PDB file of C-alpha atoms in Angstrom:
ATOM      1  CA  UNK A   1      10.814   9.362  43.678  1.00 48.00           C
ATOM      2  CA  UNK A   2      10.132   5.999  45.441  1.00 58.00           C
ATOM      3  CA  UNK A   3       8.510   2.800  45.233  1.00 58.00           C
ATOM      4  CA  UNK A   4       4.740   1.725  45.742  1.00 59.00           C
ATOM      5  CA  UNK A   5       4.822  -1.706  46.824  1.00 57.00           C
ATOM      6  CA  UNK A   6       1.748  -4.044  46.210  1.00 58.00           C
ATOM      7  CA  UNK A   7       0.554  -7.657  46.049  1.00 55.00           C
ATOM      8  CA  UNK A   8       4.643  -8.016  46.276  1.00 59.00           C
ATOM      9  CA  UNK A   9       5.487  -6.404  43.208  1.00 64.00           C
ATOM     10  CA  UNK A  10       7.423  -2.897  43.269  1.00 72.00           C
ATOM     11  CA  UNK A  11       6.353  -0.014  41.192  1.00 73.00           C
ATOM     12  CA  UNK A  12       7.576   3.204  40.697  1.00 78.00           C
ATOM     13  CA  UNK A  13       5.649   6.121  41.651  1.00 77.00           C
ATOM     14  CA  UNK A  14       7.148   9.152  40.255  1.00 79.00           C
ATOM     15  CA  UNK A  15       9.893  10.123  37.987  1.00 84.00           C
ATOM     16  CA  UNK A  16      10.549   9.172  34.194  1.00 87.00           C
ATOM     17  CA  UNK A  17      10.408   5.336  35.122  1.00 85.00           C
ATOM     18  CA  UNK A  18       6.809   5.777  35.947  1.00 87.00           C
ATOM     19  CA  UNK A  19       5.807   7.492  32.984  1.00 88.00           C
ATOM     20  CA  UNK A  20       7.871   4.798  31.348  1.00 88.00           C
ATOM     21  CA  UNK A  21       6.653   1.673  32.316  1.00 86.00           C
ATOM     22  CA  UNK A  22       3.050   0.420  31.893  1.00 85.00           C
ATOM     23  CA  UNK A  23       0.314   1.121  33.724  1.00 84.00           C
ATOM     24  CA  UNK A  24      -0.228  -1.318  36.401  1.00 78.00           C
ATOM     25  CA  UNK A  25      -4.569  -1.643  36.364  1.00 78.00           C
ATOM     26  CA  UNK A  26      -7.504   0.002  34.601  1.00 82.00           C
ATOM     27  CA  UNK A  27      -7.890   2.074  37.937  1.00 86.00           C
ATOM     28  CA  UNK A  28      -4.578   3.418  37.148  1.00 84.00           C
ATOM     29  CA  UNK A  29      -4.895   4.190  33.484  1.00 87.00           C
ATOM     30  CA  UNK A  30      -8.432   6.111  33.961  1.00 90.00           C
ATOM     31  CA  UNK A  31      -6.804   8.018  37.295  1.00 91.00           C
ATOM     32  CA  UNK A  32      -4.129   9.045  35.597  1.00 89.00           C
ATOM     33  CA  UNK A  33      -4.331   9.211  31.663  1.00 93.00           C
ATOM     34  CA  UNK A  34      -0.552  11.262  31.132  1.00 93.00           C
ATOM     35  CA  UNK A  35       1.206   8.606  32.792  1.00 91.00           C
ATOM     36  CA  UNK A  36      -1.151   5.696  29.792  1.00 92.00           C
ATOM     37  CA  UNK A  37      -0.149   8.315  26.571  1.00 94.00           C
ATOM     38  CA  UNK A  38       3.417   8.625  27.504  1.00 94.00           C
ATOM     39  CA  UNK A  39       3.651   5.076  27.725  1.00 92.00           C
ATOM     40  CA  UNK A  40       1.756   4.405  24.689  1.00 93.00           C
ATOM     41  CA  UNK A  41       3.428   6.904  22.781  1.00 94.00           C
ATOM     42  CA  UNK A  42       7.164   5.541  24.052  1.00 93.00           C
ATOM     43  CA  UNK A  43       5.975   2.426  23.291  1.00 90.00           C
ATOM     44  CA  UNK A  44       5.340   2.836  19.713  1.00 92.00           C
ATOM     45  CA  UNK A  45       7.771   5.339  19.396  1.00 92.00           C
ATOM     46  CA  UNK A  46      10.198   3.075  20.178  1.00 92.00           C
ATOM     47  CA  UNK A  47       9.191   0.382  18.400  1.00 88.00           C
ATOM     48  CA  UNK A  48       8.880   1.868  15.113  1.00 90.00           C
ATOM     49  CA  UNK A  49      12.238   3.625  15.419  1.00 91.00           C
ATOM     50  CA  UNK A  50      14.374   0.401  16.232  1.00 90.00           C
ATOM     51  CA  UNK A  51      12.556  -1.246  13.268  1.00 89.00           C
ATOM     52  CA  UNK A  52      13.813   1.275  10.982  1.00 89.00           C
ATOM     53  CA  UNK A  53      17.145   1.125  12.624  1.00 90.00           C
ATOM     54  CA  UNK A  54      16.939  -2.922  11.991  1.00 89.00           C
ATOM     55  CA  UNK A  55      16.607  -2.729   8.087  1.00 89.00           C
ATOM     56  CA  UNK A  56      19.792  -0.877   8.155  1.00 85.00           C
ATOM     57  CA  UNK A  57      21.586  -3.784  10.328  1.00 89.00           C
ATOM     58  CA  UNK A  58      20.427  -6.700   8.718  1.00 88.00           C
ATOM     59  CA  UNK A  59      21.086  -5.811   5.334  1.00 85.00           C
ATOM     60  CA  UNK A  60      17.155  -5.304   3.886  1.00 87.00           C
ATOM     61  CA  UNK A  61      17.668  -1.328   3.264  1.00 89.00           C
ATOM     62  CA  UNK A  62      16.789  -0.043  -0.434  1.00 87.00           C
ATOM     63  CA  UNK A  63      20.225  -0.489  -1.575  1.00 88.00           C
ATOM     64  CA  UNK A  64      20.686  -3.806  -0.259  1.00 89.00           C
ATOM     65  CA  UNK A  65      17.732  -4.814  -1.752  1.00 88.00           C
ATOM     66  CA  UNK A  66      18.239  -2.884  -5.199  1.00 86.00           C
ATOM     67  CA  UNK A  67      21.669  -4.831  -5.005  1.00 87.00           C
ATOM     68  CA  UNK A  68      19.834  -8.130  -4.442  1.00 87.00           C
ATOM     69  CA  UNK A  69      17.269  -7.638  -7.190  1.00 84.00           C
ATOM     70  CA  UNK A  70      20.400  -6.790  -9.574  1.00 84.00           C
ATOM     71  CA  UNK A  71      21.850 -10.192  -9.047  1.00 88.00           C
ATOM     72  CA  UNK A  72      19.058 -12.110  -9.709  1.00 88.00           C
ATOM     73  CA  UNK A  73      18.871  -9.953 -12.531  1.00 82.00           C
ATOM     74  CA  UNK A  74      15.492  -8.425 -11.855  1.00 80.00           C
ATOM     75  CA  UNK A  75      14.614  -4.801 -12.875  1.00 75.00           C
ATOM     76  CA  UNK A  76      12.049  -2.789 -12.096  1.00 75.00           C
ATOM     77  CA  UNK A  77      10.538  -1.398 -15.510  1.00 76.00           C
ATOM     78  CA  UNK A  78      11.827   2.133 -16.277  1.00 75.00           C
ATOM     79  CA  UNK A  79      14.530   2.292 -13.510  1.00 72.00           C
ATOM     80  CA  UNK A  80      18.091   2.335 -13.456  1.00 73.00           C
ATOM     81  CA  UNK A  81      19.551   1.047 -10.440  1.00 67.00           C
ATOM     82  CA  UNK A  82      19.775   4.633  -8.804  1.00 70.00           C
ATOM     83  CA  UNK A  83      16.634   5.365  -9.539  1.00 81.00           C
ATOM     84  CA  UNK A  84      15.496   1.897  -8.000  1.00 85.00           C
ATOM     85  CA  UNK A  85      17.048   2.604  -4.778  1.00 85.00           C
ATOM     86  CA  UNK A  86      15.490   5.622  -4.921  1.00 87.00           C
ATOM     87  CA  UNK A  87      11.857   4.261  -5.552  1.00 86.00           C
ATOM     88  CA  UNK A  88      12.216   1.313  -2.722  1.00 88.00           C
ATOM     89  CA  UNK A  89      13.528   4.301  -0.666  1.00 89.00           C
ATOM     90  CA  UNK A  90       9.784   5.056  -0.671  1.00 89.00           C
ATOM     91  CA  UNK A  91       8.097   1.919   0.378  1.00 90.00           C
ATOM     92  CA  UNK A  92      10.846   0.121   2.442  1.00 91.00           C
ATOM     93  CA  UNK A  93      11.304   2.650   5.501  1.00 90.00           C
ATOM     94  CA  UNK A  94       7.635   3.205   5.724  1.00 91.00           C
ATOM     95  CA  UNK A  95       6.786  -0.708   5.230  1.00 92.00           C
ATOM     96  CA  UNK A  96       9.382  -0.908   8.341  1.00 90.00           C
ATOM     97  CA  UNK A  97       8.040   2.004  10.527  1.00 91.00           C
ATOM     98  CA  UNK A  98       4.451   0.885  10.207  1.00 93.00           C
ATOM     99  CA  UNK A  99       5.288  -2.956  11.183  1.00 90.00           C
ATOM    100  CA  UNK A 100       6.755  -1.780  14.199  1.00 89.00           C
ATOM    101  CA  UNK A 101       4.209   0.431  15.096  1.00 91.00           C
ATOM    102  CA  UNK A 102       1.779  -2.527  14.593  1.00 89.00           C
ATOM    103  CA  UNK A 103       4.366  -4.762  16.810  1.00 85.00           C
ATOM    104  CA  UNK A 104       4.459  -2.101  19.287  1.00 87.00           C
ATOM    105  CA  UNK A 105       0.614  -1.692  19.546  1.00 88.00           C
ATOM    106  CA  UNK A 106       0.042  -5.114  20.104  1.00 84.00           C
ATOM    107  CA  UNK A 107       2.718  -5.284  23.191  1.00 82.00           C
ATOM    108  CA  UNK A 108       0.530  -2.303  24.763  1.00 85.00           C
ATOM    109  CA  UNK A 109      -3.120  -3.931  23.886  1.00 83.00           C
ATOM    110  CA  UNK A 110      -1.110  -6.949  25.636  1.00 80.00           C
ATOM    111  CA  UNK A 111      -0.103  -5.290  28.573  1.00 80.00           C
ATOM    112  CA  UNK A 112      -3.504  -3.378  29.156  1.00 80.00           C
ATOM    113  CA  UNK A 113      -5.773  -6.549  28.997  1.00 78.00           C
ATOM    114  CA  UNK A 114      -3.457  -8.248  31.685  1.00 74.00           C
ATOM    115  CA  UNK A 115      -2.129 -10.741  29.481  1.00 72.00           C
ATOM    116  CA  UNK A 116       0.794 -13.287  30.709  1.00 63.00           C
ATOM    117  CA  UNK A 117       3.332 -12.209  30.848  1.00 65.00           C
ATOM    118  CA  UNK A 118       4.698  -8.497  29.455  1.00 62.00           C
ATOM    119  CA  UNK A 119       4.590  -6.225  26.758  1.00 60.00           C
ATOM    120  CA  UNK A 120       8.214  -7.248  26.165  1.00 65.00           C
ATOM    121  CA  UNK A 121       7.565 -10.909  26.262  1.00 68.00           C
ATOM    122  CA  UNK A 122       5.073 -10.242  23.247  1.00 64.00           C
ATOM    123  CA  UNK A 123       7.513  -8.008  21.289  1.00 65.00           C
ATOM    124  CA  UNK A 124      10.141 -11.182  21.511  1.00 68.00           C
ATOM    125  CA  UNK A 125       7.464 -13.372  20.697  1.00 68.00           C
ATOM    126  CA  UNK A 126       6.031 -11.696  17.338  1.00 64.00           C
ATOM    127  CA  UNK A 127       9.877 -11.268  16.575  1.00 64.00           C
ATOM    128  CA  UNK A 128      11.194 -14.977  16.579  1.00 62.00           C
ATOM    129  CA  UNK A 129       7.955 -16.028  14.974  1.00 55.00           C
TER     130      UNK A 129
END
């Protein structure tokens, strides 16, 4: 809807880029506490989705892992393989979800105390390390 320019920076003031990108001051967040939730929720939302996505891509899904723990000849006590993909079907999406929920909560904390840099810079961050 247009663009709020302050202290040289430009920031959207309207539209679904405002709601989407983080609140610029503690002024901001307390005037208008939609715009801080949407964000929030996006944020994790986001986060915890592309983590799940990830364990599909880089090969650590239940089967993948079932497959792994076959070769090295481990079992799990009173499963067949099926049945083992089945029971790390339980833990391994969930593990997944929840780390990138706790990724994605720590770029927001980041971005709401000011810290350098963004959000995004954190989420890269906690990723390589």
């Amino acid at each position: 809807s247009g663009i709020n320019a302050e202290y040289g920076h430009k920031y959207p003031n309207g539209g679904l880029c405002y709601y989407l990108s983080p609140p610029e001051t503690i002024s901001h967040i307390i005037s208008d506490p939609n715009h801080a939730i949407v964000y929030i929720i996006f944020m994790l939302g986001s986060c915890a989705f592309l983590s799940m996505t990830w364990i599909d891509v880089s090969g650590s899904s239940a089967k993948d892992v079932a497959r792994q723990l076959r070769d090295q000849q481990l079992l799990m006590r009173g499963h067949r393989e099926k049945s083992m993909v089945h029971e790390l079907n339980r833990y391994i999406p969930t593990a997944a979800a929840f780390g990138g929920l706790c990724i994605g909560a720590l770029s927001v904390l980041a971005v709401f105390l000011g810290a350098i840099g963004s959000g995004t810079v954190f989420l890269l961050a906690v990723t390589i390390i």
